[in-house]
GROMACS .gro file of C-alpha atoms in nm:
model
  252
    1ALA     CA    1  -7.793   2.272   4.794
    2ILE     CA    2  -7.534   2.020   4.834
    3VAL     CA    3  -7.198   2.040   4.725
    4ILE     CA    4  -6.911   1.847   4.741
    5THR     CA    5  -6.603   2.031   4.795
    6GLU     CA    6  -6.382   1.723   4.831
    7GLN     CA    7  -6.412   1.416   4.671
    8PRO     CA    8  -6.290   1.033   4.710
    9MET     CA    9  -5.998   0.933   4.542
   10SER     CA   10  -5.878   0.596   4.399
   11VAL     CA   11  -5.605   0.423   4.550
   12SER     CA   12  -5.390   0.089   4.404
   13VAL     CA   13  -5.252  -0.078   4.673
   14PRO     CA   14  -5.107  -0.389   4.819
   15VAL     CA   15  -5.393  -0.654   4.998
   16GLY     CA   16  -5.362  -0.573   5.337
   17PHE     CA   17  -5.322  -0.212   5.309
   18SER     CA   18  -5.494   0.004   5.564
   19LEU     CA   19  -5.659   0.328   5.371
   20THR     CA   20  -5.908   0.578   5.482
   21LEU     CA   21  -6.122   0.735   5.169
   22ARG     CA   22  -6.240   1.051   5.286
   23CYS     CA   23  -6.547   1.288   5.123
   24ARG     CA   24  -6.632   1.635   5.231
   25ALA     CA   25  -6.957   1.850   5.146
   26GLU     CA   26  -7.133   2.124   5.227
   27GLY     CA   27  -7.476   2.260   5.256
   28ARG     CA   28  -7.757   2.485   5.470
   29THR     CA   29  -7.854   2.226   5.715
   30SER     CA   30  -7.603   1.902   5.875
   31LEU     CA   31  -7.570   1.634   5.628
   32GLN     CA   32  -7.507   1.255   5.657
   33TYR     CA   33  -7.325   1.034   5.484
   34GLN     CA   34  -7.355   0.674   5.407
   35TRP     CA   35  -7.108   0.524   5.206
   36PHE     CA   36  -7.175   0.198   4.991
   37SER     CA   37  -6.876  -0.024   4.788
   38GLN     CA   38  -6.939  -0.206   4.456
   39GLY     CA   39  -6.777  -0.551   4.346
   40GLN     CA   40  -6.850  -0.797   4.103
   41SER     CA   41  -7.264  -0.857   4.195
   42GLU     CA   42  -7.465  -0.508   4.254
   43SER     CA   43  -7.341  -0.226   4.493
   44CYS     CA   44  -7.442  -0.242   4.860
   45GLN     CA   45  -7.458  -0.044   5.115
   46ILE     CA   46  -7.169  -0.049   5.405
   47PRO     CA   47  -7.278  -0.117   5.781
   48GLY     CA   48  -7.097   0.100   6.008
   49GLY     CA   49  -6.990   0.320   5.695
   50THR     CA   50  -7.214   0.672   5.794
   51LYS     CA   51  -6.884   0.931   5.874
   52GLN     CA   52  -6.703   1.131   5.603
   53ASP     CA   53  -6.408   0.928   5.653
   54LEU     CA   54  -6.406   0.542   5.538
   55PRO     CA   55  -6.155   0.302   5.678
   56ILE     CA   56  -6.088   0.042   5.432
   57THR     CA   57  -5.855  -0.283   5.511
   58ALA     CA   58  -5.795  -0.387   5.124
   59GLN     CA   59  -5.863  -0.694   5.054
   60LYS     CA   60  -6.025  -0.719   4.737
   61THR     CA   61  -6.078  -0.469   4.465
   62GLN     CA   62  -6.405  -0.327   4.462
   63LEU     CA   63  -6.588   0.024   4.358
   64TYR     CA   64  -6.689   0.274   4.639
   65THR     CA   65  -6.919   0.598   4.629
   66CYS     CA   66  -7.101   0.826   4.977
   67ARG     CA   67  -7.446   0.926   4.944
   68ILE     CA   68  -7.491   1.228   5.142
   69ASN     CA   69  -7.884   1.412   5.209
   70ASP     CA   70  -7.985   1.726   5.383
   71LEU     CA   71  -8.257   1.743   5.709
   72TYR     CA   72  -8.481   1.884   5.345
   73LYS     CA   73  -8.424   1.514   5.139
   74ASN     CA   74  -8.172   1.633   4.916
   75VAL     CA   75  -7.900   1.372   4.790
   76VAL     CA   76  -7.649   1.390   4.611
   77PHE     CA   77  -7.348   1.123   4.562
   78SER     CA   78  -6.972   1.126   4.512
   79ASP     CA   79  -6.741   1.028   4.259
   80TRP     CA   80  -6.703   0.624   4.219
   81VAL     CA   81  -6.380   0.586   4.286
   82LYS     CA   82  -6.177   0.213   4.287
   83VAL     CA   83  -5.954   0.019   4.542
   84GLU     CA   84  -5.715  -0.153   4.332
   85VAL     CA   85  -5.573  -0.453   4.510
   86HIS     CA   86  -5.325  -0.578   4.424
   87HIS     CA   87  -5.240  -1.001   4.595
   88CYS     CA   88  -4.951  -1.018   4.350
   89VAL     CA   89  -4.709  -0.859   4.425
   90ALA     CA   90  -4.276  -0.845   4.302
   91ARG     CA   91  -4.014  -0.753   4.452
   92GLY     CA   92  -3.970  -0.437   4.623
   93LEU     CA   93  -4.328  -0.390   4.831
   94PRO     CA   94  -4.351  -0.099   4.965
   95PRO     CA   95  -4.217  -0.069   5.280
   96GLN     CA   96  -4.402   0.037   5.574
   97LEU     CA   97  -4.326   0.450   5.560
   98TRP     CA   98  -4.469   0.381   5.239
   99GLN     CA   99  -4.603   0.710   5.178
  100GLY     CA  100  -4.867   0.649   4.807
  101GLU     CA  101  -4.586   0.715   4.608
  102PRO     CA  102  -4.638   0.516   4.210
  103VAL     CA  103  -4.446   0.195   4.264
  104ILE     CA  104  -4.439  -0.046   3.938
  105ILE     CA  105  -4.530  -0.444   3.975
  106LEU     CA  106  -4.577  -0.497   3.610
  107ASN     CA  107  -4.371  -0.465   3.371
  108PRO     CA  108  -4.367  -0.469   2.963
  109THR     CA  109  -4.190  -0.698   2.748
  110GLU     CA  110  -3.971  -0.718   2.440
  111GLN     CA  111  -4.243  -0.850   2.151
  112ARG     CA  112  -4.181  -0.941   1.776
  113VAL     CA  113  -4.512  -0.890   1.572
  114GLU     CA  114  -4.572  -0.953   1.210
  115VAL     CA  115  -4.693  -0.647   1.016
  116GLY     CA  116  -5.093  -0.582   1.004
  117LYS     CA  117  -5.102  -0.761   1.349
  118PRO     CA  118  -5.261  -0.638   1.747
  119LEU     CA  119  -4.954  -0.489   1.926
  120GLN     CA  120  -5.036  -0.519   2.320
  121LEU     CA  121  -4.769  -0.414   2.567
  122GLN     CA  122  -4.892  -0.347   2.926
  123CYS     CA  123  -4.823  -0.236   3.300
  124ALA     CA  124  -4.938  -0.183   3.583
  125ALA     CA  125  -4.810   0.050   3.935
  126MET     CA  126  -4.924   0.117   4.265
  127GLY     CA  127  -4.965   0.480   4.447
  128VAL     CA  128  -5.174   0.669   4.659
  129PRO     CA  129  -5.369   0.793   4.452
  130ALA     CA  130  -5.367   0.550   4.181
  131PRO     CA  131  -5.149   0.656   3.902
  132SER     CA  132  -5.179   0.819   3.603
  133TYR     CA  133  -4.979   0.634   3.316
  134GLN     CA  134  -4.787   0.791   2.979
  135TRP     CA  135  -4.659   0.529   2.719
  136TYR     CA  136  -4.315   0.706   2.497
  137ARG     CA  137  -4.169   0.547   2.237
  138ASN     CA  138  -3.773   0.600   2.120
  139GLY     CA  139  -3.826   0.940   2.379
  140ASN     CA  140  -4.092   1.058   2.254
  141LEU     CA  141  -4.472   1.090   2.455
  142LEU     CA  142  -4.707   0.901   2.239
  143GLU     CA  143  -5.035   1.095   2.271
  144HIS     CA  144  -5.350   0.881   2.355
  145GLN     CA  145  -5.149   0.666   2.526
  146ASN     CA  146  -5.237   0.719   2.844
  147LYS     CA  147  -5.346   0.345   2.983
  148LYS     CA  148  -5.205   0.021   3.123
  149LYS     CA  149  -5.202  -0.132   2.807
  150LEU     CA  150  -5.098   0.036   2.524
  151LEU     CA  151  -5.294  -0.132   2.169
  152ILE     CA  152  -5.247  -0.085   1.896
  153THR     CA  153  -5.451  -0.300   1.660
  154HIS     CA  154  -5.287  -0.286   1.314
  155ALA     CA  155  -4.899  -0.259   1.378
  156LYS     CA  156  -4.700  -0.091   1.096
  157VAL     CA  157  -4.294  -0.118   1.033
  158SER     CA  158  -4.284   0.232   1.170
  159ASP     CA  159  -4.430   0.055   1.518
  160SER     CA  160  -4.109  -0.040   1.561
  161GLY     CA  161  -3.930   0.113   1.913
  162THR     CA  162  -3.758   0.135   2.249
  163TYR     CA  163  -4.136   0.174   2.475
  164LEU     CA  164  -4.186   0.181   2.833
  165CYS     CA  165  -4.340   0.385   3.039
  166CYS     CA  166  -4.405   0.591   3.323
  167ALA     CA  167  -4.653   0.615   3.631
  168SER     CA  168  -4.720   0.930   3.847
  169ASN     CA  169  -4.969   1.067   4.078
  170SER     CA  170  -4.943   1.350   4.332
  171HIS     CA  171  -4.633   1.241   4.551
  172GLY     CA  172  -4.404   1.168   4.226
  173GLU     CA  173  -4.316   0.889   3.929
  174HIS     CA  174  -4.186   0.610   3.859
  175TRP     CA  175  -4.035   0.422   3.473
  176THR     CA  176  -4.108   0.171   3.425
  177ASN     CA  177  -3.822  -0.059   3.165
  178ALA     CA  178  -3.753  -0.021   2.873
  179VAL     CA  179  -3.807  -0.327   2.610
  180ASP     CA  180  -3.813  -0.341   2.202
  181ILE     CA  181  -4.032  -0.367   1.981
  182HIS     CA  182  -3.984  -0.546   1.614
  183ILE     CA  183  -4.273  -0.507   1.381
  184ALA     CA  184  -4.174  -0.700   1.109
  185GLN     CA  185  -4.325  -0.771   0.743
  186PRO     CA  186  -4.465  -1.181   0.726
  187LYS     CA  187  -4.302  -1.476   0.588
  188GLN     CA  188  -4.430  -1.504   0.217
  189VAL     CA  189  -4.490  -1.852   0.183
  190ARG     CA  190  -4.481  -2.032  -0.181
  191PRO     CA  191  -4.736  -2.247  -0.334
  192TYR     CA  192  -4.432  -2.442  -0.448
  193LEU     CA  193  -4.699  -2.742  -0.551
  194LEU     CA  194  -4.896  -2.558  -0.766
  195LEU     CA  195  -4.574  -2.316  -0.871
  196HIS     CA  196  -4.486  -2.729  -0.993
  197ILE     CA  197  -4.759  -2.783  -1.162
  198TYR     CA  198  -4.866  -2.500  -1.379
  199SER     CA  199  -4.522  -2.521  -1.480
  200PHE     CA  200  -4.557  -2.845  -1.602
  201VAL     CA  201  -4.850  -2.836  -1.730
  202LEU     CA  202  -4.768  -2.538  -1.963
  203VAL     CA  203  -4.430  -2.694  -2.070
  204PHE     CA  204  -4.552  -3.058  -2.173
  205PRO     CA  205  -4.848  -3.026  -2.349
  206LEU     CA  206  -4.548  -2.855  -2.645
  207ALA     CA  207  -4.370  -3.213  -2.625
  208THR     CA  208  -4.418  -3.510  -2.784
  209GLY     CA  209  -4.690  -3.666  -2.563
  210LYS     CA  210  -4.863  -3.522  -2.259
  211ILE     CA  211  -4.691  -3.609  -1.935
  212ALA     CA  212  -4.748  -3.414  -1.619
  213LEU     CA  213  -4.523  -3.465  -1.278
  214LEU     CA  214  -4.710  -3.361  -0.955
  215VAL     CA  215  -4.524  -3.317  -0.676
  216GLY     CA  216  -4.726  -3.331  -0.325
  217ASN     CA  217  -4.449  -3.243  -0.088
  218ASN     CA  218  -4.585  -3.217   0.334
  219ARG     CA  219  -4.178  -3.286   0.473
  220TYR     CA  220  -4.023  -2.930   0.402
  221GLU     CA  221  -3.710  -2.903   0.640
  222HIS     CA  222  -3.681  -2.515   0.699
  223HIS     CA  223  -4.063  -2.392   0.562
  224PRO     CA  224  -4.431  -2.489   0.809
  225ASN     CA  225  -4.619  -2.778   0.616
  226LEU     CA  226  -4.936  -2.676   0.333
  227MET     CA  227  -5.269  -2.746   0.380
  228ALA     CA  228  -5.333  -3.041   0.173
  229PRO     CA  229  -5.097  -3.088  -0.047
  230ILE     CA  230  -5.238  -3.525  -0.074
  231ILE     CA  231  -5.499  -3.421  -0.193
  232ASP     CA  232  -5.495  -3.145  -0.406
  233VAL     CA  233  -5.203  -3.428  -0.609
  234PHE     CA  234  -5.484  -3.653  -0.622
  235GLU     CA  235  -5.726  -3.429  -0.764
  236LEU     CA  236  -5.513  -3.255  -0.985
  237SER     CA  237  -5.446  -3.587  -1.111
  238LEU     CA  238  -5.774  -3.677  -1.199
  239LEU     CA  239  -5.809  -3.315  -1.373
  240LEU     CA  240  -5.566  -3.368  -1.634
  241LYS     CA  241  -5.633  -3.722  -1.685
  242GLN     CA  242  -5.955  -3.599  -1.829
  243LEU     CA  243  -5.742  -3.366  -2.026
  244GLY     CA  244  -5.511  -3.663  -2.222
  245PHE     CA  245  -5.221  -3.604  -1.930
  246GLN     CA  246  -5.037  -3.940  -1.872
  247VAL     CA  247  -4.994  -3.834  -1.523
  248VAL     CA  248  -4.688  -3.891  -1.219
  249SER     CA  249  -4.780  -3.813  -0.912
  250LEU     CA  250  -4.444  -3.836  -0.601
  251LEU     CA  251  -4.598  -3.780  -0.257
  252ASP     CA  252  -4.354  -3.684  -0.016
   0.00000   0.00000   0.00000
C-alpha cells in the first residue's frame, strides 16, 4: 500500500556540480527511506541516505534508487536514475546561475562513408533533468533516432545530407552544429593483373607459337596495392608452361 508520488530524475552535469535527488511516497503508516547507488560494481547502501532528499556533489557517473518501506514491512523501490558526470567539458561551461537548461558539450562531425558501411554520429549535452535527443536530416525528423548516438548499420546514398540533433528538457532546447554527411559508392578495384593475363592467354594461342606475357605490378602511382601480384605471376607462369606456353614474366 505504498505509492510513489514523485520519482527521482536522471541528470547530466559537470564534475563537482551539487544537486539533490528527490523521492516522495505515500502510505498508510509512516515511511522510511533508504538510498542506494551503483557504479561499476554491485549496488550499495548510502550511509546517511535515509531521507526523502539525497544531496549529491557529482564526482563520477552512477545509478541511484530509493527504497521505501512502512511499518507493515511493505517495500517498494523507485526507478533507477542516472547521474551522468562530465569531466571534460568544452568552452561554454554553465555559469553559476545555470538553471539546468541543455548545454551542448559534444557536436557531431562531418563524415564520408562508403555505401554499405556503418554511419555513426554522436552528440552529448548536459542538463537537469537529463536532456532527451532527436536527430534530423535536411530538416526532417528521423524516427527512432532519439539517442545520443545515431547509428545506420548499412549506409545508403539516400542517407547523405545535413544532420543535426536537438537536446531538450523542461527548461528548453539546444541544437548541435549542422554537419554534412557524404555517402558514396566504393571505388571499384579492377583486377589489372588477371585482365592482362586472360587477354594474352586468349589471343596468343591463335598466333604462331604460344607466348604468354605476364605483368605483375604492385607499384601503381594512383591506385592501392594489389594483394599478391608477384605470387600470382609465379603460379600462373608454372601453369602456362605446363600448357605449352613460352612465358615472359615482368614484375613492377
